[in-house]
Coordinates of C-alpha atoms and ligand atoms in Angstrom, one line a residue:
Chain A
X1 CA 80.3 -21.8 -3.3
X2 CA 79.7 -18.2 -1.8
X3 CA 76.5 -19.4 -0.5
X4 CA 76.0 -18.8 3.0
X5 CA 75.6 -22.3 4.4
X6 CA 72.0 -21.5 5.9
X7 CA 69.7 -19.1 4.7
X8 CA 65.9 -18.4 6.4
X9 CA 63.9 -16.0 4.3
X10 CA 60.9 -14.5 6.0
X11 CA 60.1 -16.9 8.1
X12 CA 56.6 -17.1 9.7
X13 CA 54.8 -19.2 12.6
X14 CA 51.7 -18.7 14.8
X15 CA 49.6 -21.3 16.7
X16 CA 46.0 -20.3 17.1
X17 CA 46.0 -16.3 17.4
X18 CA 49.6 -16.3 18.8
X19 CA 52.2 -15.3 16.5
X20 CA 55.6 -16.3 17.4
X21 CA 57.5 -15.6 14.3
X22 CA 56.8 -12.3 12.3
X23 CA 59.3 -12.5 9.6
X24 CA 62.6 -13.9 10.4
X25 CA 65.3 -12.9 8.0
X26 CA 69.0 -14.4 8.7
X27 CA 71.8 -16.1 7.4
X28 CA 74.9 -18.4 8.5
X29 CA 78.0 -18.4 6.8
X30 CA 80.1 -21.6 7.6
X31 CA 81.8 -21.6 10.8
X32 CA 79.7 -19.1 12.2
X33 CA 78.5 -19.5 15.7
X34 CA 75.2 -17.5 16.0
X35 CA 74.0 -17.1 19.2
X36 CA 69.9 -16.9 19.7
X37 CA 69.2 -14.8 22.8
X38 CA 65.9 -13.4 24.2
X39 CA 63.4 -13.3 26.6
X40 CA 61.2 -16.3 27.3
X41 CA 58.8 -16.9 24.8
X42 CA 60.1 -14.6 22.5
X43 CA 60.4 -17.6 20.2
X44 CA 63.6 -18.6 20.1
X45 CA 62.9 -22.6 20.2
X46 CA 60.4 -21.9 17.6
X47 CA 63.5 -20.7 14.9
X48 CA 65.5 -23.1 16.2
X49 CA 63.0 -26.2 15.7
X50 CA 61.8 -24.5 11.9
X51 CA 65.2 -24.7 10.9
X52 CA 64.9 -28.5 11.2
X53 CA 61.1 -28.7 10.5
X54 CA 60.2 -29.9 13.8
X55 CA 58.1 -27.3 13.7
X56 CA 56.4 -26.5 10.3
X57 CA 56.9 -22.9 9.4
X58 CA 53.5 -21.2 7.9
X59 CA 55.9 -19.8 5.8
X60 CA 59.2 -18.6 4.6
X61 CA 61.7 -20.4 2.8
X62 CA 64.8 -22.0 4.5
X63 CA 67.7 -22.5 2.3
X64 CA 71.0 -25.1 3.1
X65 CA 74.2 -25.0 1.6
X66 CA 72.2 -23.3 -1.3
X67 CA 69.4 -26.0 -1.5
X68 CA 65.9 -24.7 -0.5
X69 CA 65.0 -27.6 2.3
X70 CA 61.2 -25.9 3.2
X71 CA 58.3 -26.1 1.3
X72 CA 56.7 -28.8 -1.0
X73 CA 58.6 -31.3 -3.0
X74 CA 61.4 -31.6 -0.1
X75 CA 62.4 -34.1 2.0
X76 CA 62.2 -33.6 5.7
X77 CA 64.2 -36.1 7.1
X78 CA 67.3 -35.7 4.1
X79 CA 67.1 -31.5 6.0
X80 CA 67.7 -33.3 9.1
X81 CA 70.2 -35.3 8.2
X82 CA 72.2 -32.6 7.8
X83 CA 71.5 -30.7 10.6
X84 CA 72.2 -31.9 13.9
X85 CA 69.9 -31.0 17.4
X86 CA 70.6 -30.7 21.1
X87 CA 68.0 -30.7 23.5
X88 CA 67.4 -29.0 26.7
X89 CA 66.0 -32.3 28.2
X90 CA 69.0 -34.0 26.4
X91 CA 66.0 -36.7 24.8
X92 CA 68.6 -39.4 25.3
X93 CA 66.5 -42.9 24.3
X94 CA 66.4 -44.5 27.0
X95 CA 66.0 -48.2 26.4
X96 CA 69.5 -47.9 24.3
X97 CA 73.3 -47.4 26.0
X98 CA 75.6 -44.2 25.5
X99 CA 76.8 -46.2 22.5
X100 CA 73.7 -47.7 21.2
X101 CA 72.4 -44.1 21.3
X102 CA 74.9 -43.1 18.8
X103 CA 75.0 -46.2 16.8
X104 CA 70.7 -46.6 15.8
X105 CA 71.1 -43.2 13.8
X106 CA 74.1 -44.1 11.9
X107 CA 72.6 -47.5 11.1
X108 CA 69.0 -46.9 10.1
X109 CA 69.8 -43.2 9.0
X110 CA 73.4 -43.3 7.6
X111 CA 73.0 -47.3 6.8
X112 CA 76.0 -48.2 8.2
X113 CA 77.5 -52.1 9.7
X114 CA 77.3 -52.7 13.1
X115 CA 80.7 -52.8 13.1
X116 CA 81.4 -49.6 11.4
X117 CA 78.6 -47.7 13.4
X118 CA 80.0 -49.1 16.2
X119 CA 83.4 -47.5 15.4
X120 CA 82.1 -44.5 14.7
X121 CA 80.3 -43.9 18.3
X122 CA 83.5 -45.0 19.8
X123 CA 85.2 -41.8 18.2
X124 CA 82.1 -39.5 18.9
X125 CA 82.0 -41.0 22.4
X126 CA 85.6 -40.1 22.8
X127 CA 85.7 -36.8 21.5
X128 CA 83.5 -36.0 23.9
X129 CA 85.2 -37.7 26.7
X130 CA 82.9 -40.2 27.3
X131 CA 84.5 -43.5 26.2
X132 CA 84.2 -45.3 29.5
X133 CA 80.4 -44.7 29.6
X134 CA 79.9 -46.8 26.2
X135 CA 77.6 -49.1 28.3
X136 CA 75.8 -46.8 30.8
X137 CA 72.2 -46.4 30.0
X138 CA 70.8 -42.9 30.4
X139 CA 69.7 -43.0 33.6
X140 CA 72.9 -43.7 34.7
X141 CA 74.7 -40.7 33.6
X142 CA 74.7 -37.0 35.2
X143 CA 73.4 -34.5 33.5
X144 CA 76.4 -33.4 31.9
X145 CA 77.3 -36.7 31.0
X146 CA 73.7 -37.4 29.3
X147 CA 74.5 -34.2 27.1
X148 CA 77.5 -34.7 25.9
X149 CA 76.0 -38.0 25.1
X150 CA 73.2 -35.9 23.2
X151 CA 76.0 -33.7 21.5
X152 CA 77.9 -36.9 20.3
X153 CA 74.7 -38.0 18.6
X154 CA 74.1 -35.1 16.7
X155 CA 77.8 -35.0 15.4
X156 CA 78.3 -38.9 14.6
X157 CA 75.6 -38.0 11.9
X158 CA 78.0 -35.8 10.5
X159 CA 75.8 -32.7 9.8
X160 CA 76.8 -29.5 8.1
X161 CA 75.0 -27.9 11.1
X162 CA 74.5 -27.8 14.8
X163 CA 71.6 -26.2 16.8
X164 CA 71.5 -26.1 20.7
X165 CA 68.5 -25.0 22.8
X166 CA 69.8 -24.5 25.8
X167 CA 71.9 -27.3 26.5
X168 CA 73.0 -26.4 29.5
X169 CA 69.5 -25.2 31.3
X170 CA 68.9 -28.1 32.9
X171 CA 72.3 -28.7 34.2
X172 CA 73.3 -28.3 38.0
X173 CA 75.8 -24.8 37.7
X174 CA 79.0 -27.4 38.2
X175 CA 77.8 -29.5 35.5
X176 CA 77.6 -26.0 32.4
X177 CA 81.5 -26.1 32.3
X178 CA 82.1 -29.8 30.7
X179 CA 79.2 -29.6 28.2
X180 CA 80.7 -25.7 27.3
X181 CA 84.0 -26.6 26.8
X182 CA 82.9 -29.6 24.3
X183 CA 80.9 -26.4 22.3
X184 CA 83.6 -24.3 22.4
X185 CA 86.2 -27.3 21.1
X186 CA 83.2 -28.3 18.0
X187 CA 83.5 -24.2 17.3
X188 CA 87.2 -24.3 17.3
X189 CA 86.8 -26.9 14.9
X190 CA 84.4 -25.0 12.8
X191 CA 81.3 -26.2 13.1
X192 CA 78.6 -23.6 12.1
X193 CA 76.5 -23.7 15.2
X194 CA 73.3 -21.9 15.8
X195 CA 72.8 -21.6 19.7
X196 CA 69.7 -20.8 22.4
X197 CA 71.6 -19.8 25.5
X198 CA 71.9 -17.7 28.7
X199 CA 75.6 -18.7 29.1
X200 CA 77.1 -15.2 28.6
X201 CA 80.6 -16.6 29.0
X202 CA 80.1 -18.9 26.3
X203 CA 78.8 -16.0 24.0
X204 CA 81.7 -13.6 24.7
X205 CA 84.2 -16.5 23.9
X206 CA 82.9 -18.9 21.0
X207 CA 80.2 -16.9 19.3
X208 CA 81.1 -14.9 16.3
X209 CA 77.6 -13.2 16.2
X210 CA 74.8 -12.7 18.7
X211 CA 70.9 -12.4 17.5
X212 CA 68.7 -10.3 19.6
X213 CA 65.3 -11.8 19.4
X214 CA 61.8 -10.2 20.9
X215 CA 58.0 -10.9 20.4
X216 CA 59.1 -12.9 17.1
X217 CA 61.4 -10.4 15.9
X218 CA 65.0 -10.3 15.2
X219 CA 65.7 -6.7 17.1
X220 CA 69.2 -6.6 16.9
X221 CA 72.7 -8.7 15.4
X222 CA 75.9 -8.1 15.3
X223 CA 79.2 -9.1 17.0
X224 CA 79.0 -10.1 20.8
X225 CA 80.7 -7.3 21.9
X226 CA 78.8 -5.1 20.3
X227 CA 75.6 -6.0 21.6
X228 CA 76.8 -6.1 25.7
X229 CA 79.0 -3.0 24.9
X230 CA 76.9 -0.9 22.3
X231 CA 73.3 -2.1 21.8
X232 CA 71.5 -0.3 19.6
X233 CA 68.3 -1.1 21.3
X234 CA 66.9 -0.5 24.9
X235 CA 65.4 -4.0 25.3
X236 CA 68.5 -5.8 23.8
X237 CA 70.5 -3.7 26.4
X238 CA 68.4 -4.0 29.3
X239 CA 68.1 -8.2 28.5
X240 CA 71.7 -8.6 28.4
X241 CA 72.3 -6.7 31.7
X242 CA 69.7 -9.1 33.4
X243 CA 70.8 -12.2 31.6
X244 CA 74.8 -11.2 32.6
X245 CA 73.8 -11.1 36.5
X246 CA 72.4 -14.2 36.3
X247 CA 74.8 -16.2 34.0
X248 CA 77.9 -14.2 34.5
X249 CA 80.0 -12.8 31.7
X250 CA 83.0 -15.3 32.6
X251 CA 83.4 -18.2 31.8
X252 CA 84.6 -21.8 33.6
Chain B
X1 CA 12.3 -71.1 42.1
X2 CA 13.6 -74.0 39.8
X3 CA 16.7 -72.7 38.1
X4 CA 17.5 -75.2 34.6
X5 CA 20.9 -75.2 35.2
X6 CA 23.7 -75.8 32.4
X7 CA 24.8 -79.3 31.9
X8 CA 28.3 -78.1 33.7
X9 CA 26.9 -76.8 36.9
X10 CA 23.9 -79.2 37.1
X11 CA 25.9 -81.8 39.1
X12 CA 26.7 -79.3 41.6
X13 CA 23.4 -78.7 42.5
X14 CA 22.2 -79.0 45.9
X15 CA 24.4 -76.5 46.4
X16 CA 27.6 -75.7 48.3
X17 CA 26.5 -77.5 51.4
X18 CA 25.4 -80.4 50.1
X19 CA 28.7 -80.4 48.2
X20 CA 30.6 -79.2 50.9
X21 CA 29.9 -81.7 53.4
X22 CA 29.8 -84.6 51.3
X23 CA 33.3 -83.0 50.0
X24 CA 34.6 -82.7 54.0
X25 CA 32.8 -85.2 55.5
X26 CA 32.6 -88.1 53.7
X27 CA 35.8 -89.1 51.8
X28 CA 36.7 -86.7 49.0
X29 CA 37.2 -89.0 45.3
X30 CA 40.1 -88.1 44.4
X31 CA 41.1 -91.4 42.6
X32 CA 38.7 -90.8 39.7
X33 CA 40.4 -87.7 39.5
X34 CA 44.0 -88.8 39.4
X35 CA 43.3 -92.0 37.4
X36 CA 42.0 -89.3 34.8
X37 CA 45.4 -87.2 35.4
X38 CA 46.3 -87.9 31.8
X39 CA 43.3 -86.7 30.3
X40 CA 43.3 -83.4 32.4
X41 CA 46.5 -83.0 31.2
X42 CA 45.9 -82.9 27.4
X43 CA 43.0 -80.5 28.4
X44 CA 45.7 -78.1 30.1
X45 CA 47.4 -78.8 26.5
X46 CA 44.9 -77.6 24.8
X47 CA 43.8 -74.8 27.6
X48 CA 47.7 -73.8 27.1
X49 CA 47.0 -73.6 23.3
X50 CA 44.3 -71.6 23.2
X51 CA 45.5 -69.2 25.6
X52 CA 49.0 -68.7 23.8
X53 CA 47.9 -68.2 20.2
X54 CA 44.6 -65.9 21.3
X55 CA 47.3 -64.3 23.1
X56 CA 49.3 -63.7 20.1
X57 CA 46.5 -63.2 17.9
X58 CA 45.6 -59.7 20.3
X59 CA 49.2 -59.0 20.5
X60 CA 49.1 -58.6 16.4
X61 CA 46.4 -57.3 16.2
X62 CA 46.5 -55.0 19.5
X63 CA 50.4 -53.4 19.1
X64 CA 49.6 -52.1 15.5
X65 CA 46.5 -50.5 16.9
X66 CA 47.7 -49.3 20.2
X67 CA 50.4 -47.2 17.6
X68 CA 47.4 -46.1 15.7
X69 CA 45.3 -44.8 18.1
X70 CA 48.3 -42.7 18.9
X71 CA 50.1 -42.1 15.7
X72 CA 47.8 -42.6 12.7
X73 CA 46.0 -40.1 11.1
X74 CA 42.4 -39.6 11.4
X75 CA 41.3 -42.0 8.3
X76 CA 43.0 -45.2 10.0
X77 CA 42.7 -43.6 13.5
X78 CA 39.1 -43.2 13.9
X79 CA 37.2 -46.7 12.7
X80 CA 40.3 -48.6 15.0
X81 CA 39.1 -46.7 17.6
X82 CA 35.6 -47.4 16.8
X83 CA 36.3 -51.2 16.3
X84 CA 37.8 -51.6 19.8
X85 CA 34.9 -50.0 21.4
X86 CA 32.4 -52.4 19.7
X87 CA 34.5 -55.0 20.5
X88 CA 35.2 -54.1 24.3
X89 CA 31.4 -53.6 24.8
X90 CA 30.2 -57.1 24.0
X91 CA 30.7 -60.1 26.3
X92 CA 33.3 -62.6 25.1
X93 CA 30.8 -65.3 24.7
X94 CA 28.5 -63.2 22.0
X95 CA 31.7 -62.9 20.4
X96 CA 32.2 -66.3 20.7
X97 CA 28.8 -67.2 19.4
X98 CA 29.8 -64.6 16.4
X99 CA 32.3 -66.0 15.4
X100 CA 31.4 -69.4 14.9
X101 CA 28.0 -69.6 14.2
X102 CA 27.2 -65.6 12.7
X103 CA 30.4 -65.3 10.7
X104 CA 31.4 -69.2 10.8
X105 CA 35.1 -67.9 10.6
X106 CA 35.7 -71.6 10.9
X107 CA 34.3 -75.1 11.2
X108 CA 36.7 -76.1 13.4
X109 CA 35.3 -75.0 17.1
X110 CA 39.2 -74.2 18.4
X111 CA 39.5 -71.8 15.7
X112 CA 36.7 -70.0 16.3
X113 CA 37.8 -70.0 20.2
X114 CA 41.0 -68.4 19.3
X115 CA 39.6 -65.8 16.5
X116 CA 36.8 -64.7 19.2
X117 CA 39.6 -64.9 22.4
X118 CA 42.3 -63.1 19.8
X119 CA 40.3 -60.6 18.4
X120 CA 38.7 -59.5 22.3
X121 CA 42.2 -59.6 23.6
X122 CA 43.7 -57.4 20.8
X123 CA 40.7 -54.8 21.6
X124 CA 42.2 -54.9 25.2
X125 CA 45.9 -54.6 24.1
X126 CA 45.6 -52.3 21.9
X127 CA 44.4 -49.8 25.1
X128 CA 47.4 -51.3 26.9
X129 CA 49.8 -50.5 24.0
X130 CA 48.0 -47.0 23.5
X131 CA 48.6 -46.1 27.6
X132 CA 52.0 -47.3 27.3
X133 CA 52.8 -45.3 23.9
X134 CA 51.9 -42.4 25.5
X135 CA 53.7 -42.7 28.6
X136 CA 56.9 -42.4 26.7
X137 CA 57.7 -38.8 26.9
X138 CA 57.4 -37.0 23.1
X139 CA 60.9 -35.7 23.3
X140 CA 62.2 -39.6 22.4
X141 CA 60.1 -39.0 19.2
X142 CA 61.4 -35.6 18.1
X143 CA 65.0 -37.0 19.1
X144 CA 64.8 -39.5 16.6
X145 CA 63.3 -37.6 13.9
X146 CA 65.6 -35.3 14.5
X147 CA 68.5 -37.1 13.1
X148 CA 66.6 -37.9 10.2
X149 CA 64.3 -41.0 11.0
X150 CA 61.2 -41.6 9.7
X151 CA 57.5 -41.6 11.9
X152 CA 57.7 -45.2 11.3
X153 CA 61.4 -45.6 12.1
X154 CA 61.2 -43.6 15.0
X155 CA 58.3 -46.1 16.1
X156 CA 59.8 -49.2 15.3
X157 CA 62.9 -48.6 16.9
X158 CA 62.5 -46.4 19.8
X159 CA 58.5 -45.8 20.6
X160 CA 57.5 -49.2 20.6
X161 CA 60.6 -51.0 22.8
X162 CA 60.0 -48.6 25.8
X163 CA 56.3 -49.1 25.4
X164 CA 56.2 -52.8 25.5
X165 CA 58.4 -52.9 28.7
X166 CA 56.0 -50.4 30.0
X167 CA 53.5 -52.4 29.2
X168 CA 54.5 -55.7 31.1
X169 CA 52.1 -55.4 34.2
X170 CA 48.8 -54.5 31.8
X171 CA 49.9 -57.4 29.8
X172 CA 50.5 -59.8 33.0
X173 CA 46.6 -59.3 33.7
X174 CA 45.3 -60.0 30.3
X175 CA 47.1 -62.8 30.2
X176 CA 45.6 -63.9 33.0
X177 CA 42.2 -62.8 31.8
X178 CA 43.0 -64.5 28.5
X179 CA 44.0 -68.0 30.5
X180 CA 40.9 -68.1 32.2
X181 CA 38.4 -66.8 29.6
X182 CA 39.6 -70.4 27.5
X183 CA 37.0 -71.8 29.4
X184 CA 34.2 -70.5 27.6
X185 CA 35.1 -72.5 24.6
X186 CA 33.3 -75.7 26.3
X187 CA 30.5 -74.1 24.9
X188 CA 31.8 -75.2 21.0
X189 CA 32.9 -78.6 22.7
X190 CA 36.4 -78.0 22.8
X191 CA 38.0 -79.9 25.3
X192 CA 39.7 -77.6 27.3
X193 CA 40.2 -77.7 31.0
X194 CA 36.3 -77.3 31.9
X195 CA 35.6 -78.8 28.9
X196 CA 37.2 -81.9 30.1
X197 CA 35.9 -81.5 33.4
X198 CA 32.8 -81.9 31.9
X199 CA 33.0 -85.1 30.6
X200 CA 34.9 -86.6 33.0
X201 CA 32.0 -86.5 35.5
X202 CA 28.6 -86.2 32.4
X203 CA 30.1 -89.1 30.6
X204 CA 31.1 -91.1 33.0
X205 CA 28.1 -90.6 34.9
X206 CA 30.3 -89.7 37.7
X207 CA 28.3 -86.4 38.7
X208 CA 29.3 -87.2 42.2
X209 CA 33.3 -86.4 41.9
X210 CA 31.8 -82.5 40.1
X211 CA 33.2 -81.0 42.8
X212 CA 36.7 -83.0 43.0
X213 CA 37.3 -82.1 39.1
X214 CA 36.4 -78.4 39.4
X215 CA 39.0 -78.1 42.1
X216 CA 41.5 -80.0 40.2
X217 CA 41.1 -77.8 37.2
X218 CA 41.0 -74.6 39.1
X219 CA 44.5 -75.5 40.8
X220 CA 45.8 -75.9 37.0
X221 CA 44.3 -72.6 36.2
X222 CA 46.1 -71.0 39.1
X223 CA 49.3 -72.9 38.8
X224 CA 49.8 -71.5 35.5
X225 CA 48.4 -68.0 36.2
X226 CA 51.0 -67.9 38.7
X227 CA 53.8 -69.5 36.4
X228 CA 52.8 -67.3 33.3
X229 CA 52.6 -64.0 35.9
X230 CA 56.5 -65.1 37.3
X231 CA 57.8 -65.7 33.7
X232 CA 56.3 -62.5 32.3
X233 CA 58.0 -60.3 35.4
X234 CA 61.3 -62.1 34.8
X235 CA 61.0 -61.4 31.2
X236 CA 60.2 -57.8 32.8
X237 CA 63.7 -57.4 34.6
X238 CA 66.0 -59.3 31.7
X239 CA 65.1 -57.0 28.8
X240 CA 64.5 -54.0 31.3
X241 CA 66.9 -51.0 31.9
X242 CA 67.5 -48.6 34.2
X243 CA 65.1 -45.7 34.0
X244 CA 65.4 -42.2 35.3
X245 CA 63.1 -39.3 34.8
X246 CA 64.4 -36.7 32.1
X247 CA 67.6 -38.4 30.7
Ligands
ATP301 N1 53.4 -26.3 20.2 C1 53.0 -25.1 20.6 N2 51.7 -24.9 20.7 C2 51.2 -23.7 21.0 N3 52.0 -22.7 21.4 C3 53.3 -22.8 21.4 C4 53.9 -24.1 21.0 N4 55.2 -24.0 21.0 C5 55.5 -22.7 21.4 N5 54.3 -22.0 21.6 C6 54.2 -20.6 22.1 O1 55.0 -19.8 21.2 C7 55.7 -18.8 22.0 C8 57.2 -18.9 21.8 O2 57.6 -20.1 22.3 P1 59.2 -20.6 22.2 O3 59.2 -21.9 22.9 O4 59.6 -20.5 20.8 O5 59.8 -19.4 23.1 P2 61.3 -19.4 23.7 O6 61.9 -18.1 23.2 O7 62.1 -20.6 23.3 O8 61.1 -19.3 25.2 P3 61.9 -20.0 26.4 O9 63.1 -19.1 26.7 O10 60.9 -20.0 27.6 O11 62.3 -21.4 26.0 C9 55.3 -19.0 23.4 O12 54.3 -18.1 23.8 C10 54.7 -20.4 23.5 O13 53.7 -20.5 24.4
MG302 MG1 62.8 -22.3 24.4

């Protein structure tokens, strides 16, 4: 049981003559919250969407809860069972209800009753304070509302881990605070959470580490504090100032 | 300058003013029409019929294809791709004549009507479908299979229900196209609407009321082009929901 809960070995990716991963070595123990900052394109929704084979790594091996989950012989959609997504663009299906959203997962995926799956959205719906919007299609929900929605997916499924890019991106400013606060209460609860984001506030708070990614490259980890307060590297230093102006180191 | 005319538009010859002004001059016969009303009437049966299950036919055969030309790989993608083309690029009556006298897919002439009127119309769903599929943004895909459904799953249950009520006002026009496409099955003798019409005035050698039994059986077509058109936009708003961009 002392195996970290996620492990990527040496990961690789390129499309055509671009690489965007160039040997990506990490792991998560549980309860970590890993935050995956960077400058755009550096390749951070690449990582993110290899650790769930949305994206097919060329290579490197990807290991969870001590099971290797990459590579021949192993089952795509068992991995992503057990790791959970969240979307920029919140990817809500739109033909289903807040509920019904939660509910097709657990009953095709998980194989649960209606009734049961049912029950089960109800609580994720909930815990994300969305109860009274069980019947609201997509397109009638804010923003904030449609990702919490998205968050409440991901968790009903029960996974052993969470990854976020950049939930809160496309969110009016007012809108980051509710969607925050329901990451930093799934933390508090110790989810191991691996998250893209420019909210610095978030970072300070919830994050237990902070990765440092550049031109497909982890340049820099350690402790949130360390890397605003005592970067090792110029770019990691220089990023963080620029992403602090425009996100702002508190939080809501 | 002689034209041979088929036996259907024979009787009409003269042409439209000679048909015209006997038609709004002299007094239209409209009581060898309606004293035939029940005859028409099986004929819009049978129009009905043929319309509905060629209708269904292309819908089987045009949704699975549609998600092919999309989804499949290359070995399945490629000869339904070719298929449709061939298909779209002859007229519906060399299908027609195919069908029932090339392939002789059946002896029964309203078989062969539907296989020929099916297997055009699923050529022409399948592009509807196709458009539709890919109209629904690809993050509802990855959102799926991101909590662990299948291609198909993901497919079944979320690609293809926003694609068919995308796909409501293609599908209103080839069902219109499909209605009134029936009537080339008079050339196997089935007695559809024109089919019908036919007989009523050849038979009967009642060439004179032609033009009173063509206008009878074009208000049936348009009465249920209309119908059909209303029913598939109400079907449209019951099963729709509210969209939004992005959500
Ligand atoms: N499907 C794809 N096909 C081709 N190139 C891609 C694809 N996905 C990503 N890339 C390229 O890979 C590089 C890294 O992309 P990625 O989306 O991982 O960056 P990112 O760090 O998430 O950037 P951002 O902050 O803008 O979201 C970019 O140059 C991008 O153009
Ligand atoms: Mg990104």
């Amino acid at each position: 049981m002392s195996d970290p809960l996620l492990r990527v070995e040496d990961l690789h990716k390129s499309y055509g003559d671009e690489t965007v991963l160039r040997g990506i070595d990490f792991e998560l123990e549980r309860g970590d919250v890993e935050i995956l900052s960077g400058p755009s394109g550096s390749g951070k929704s690449t990582l993110l969407r290899c650790v769930n084979r949305l994206t097919e790594p060329d290579s490197g091996t990807i290991y969870l809860d001590g099971e290797r989950v990459s590579g021949a012989g192993t089952d795509v959609n068992e991995l992503r069972r057990q790791v959970g997504m969240v979307f920029q663009d919140f990817n809500l299906f739109l033909h289903l209800t807040a509920a019904e959203n939660i509910t097709l997962g657990l009953r095709r995926v998980k194989g649960l009753g209606k009734a049961e799956a049912r029950e089960r959205a109800m609580e994720h719906l909930d815990r994300v304070g969305l109860a009274d919007q069980a019947g609201s299609y997509p397109a009638e929900l804010s923003g904030g509302q449609k990702q919490r929605v998205g968050i409440a997916r991901a968790l009903a499924m029960d996974p052993k881990l969470m990854l976020f890019d950049e939930p809160t991106s496309a969110l009016d400013p007012e809108l980051v605070g509710e969607v925050t606060s329901v990451m930093r209460e799934l933390a508090d609860e110790g989810m191991t959470m691996l998250v893209v984001t420019h909210e610095m506030g978030f970072a300070r708070e919830a994050a237990s580490r902070m990765m440092f990614l550049d031109q497909g490259q982890i340049v820099e980890r350690g402790p949130p504090e360390q890397l605003f307060q005592h970067p090792e590297q110029a770019r990691t230093a220089e990023f963080l100032q620029r992403i602090t102006q425009l996100h702002g180191g508190e939080s809501t | 300058m002689a034209v041979e005319l088929t036996p259907v538009a024979a009787p009409l010859q003269g042409g439209l003013v000679d048909a015209a002004s006997r038609f709004f001059l002299d007094n239209p016969d409209w009581g060898y029409v309606w004293s035939n009303r029940d005859a028409i009437l099986d004929a819009t049966v049978v129009t009905v019929q043929l319309t509905f299950v060629s209708i269904v036919l292309g819908f089987l055969i045009g949704l699975p294809a549609g998600v092919a030309e999309v989804y499949a790989p290359a070995w399945l993608r490629v000869p339904v791709e070719t298929v449709g083309v061939v298909v779209r690029a002859v007229p519906i009556l060399v299908i027609l004549i195919y069908m029932f006298y090339v392939f002789s897919v059946s002896s029964s002439p309203f078989i062969a009507a539907t296989f020929a009127l099916g297997l055009r119309s699923g050529a022409y769903q399948s592009q509807i479908f196709r458009g539709a599929i890919q109209s629904v943004g690809e993050g509802q895909m990855e959102a799926a299979r991101s909590v662990g459904m299948s291609k198909l799953e993901a497919i079944v249950y979320v690609i293809v229900p926003q694609s068919l009520r995308r796909s409501i006002p293609g599908f209103q026009n080839e069902f219109t196209i499909v209605l009134k496409d029936t009537s080339i099955a008079i050339i196997l003798g089935v007695t559809e609407l024109l089919g019908t019409a036919e007989d009523l005035f050849l038979q009967q050698n009642r060439t004179g009321t032609a033009l009173e039994l063509i206008l009878a059986i074009s208000l049936v077509y348009f009465v249920l082009t209309v119908t059909t058109n209303r029913g598939l936009e109400f079907a449209g708003d019951y099963f729709g929901v509210p969209t939004g961009e992005n959500a």
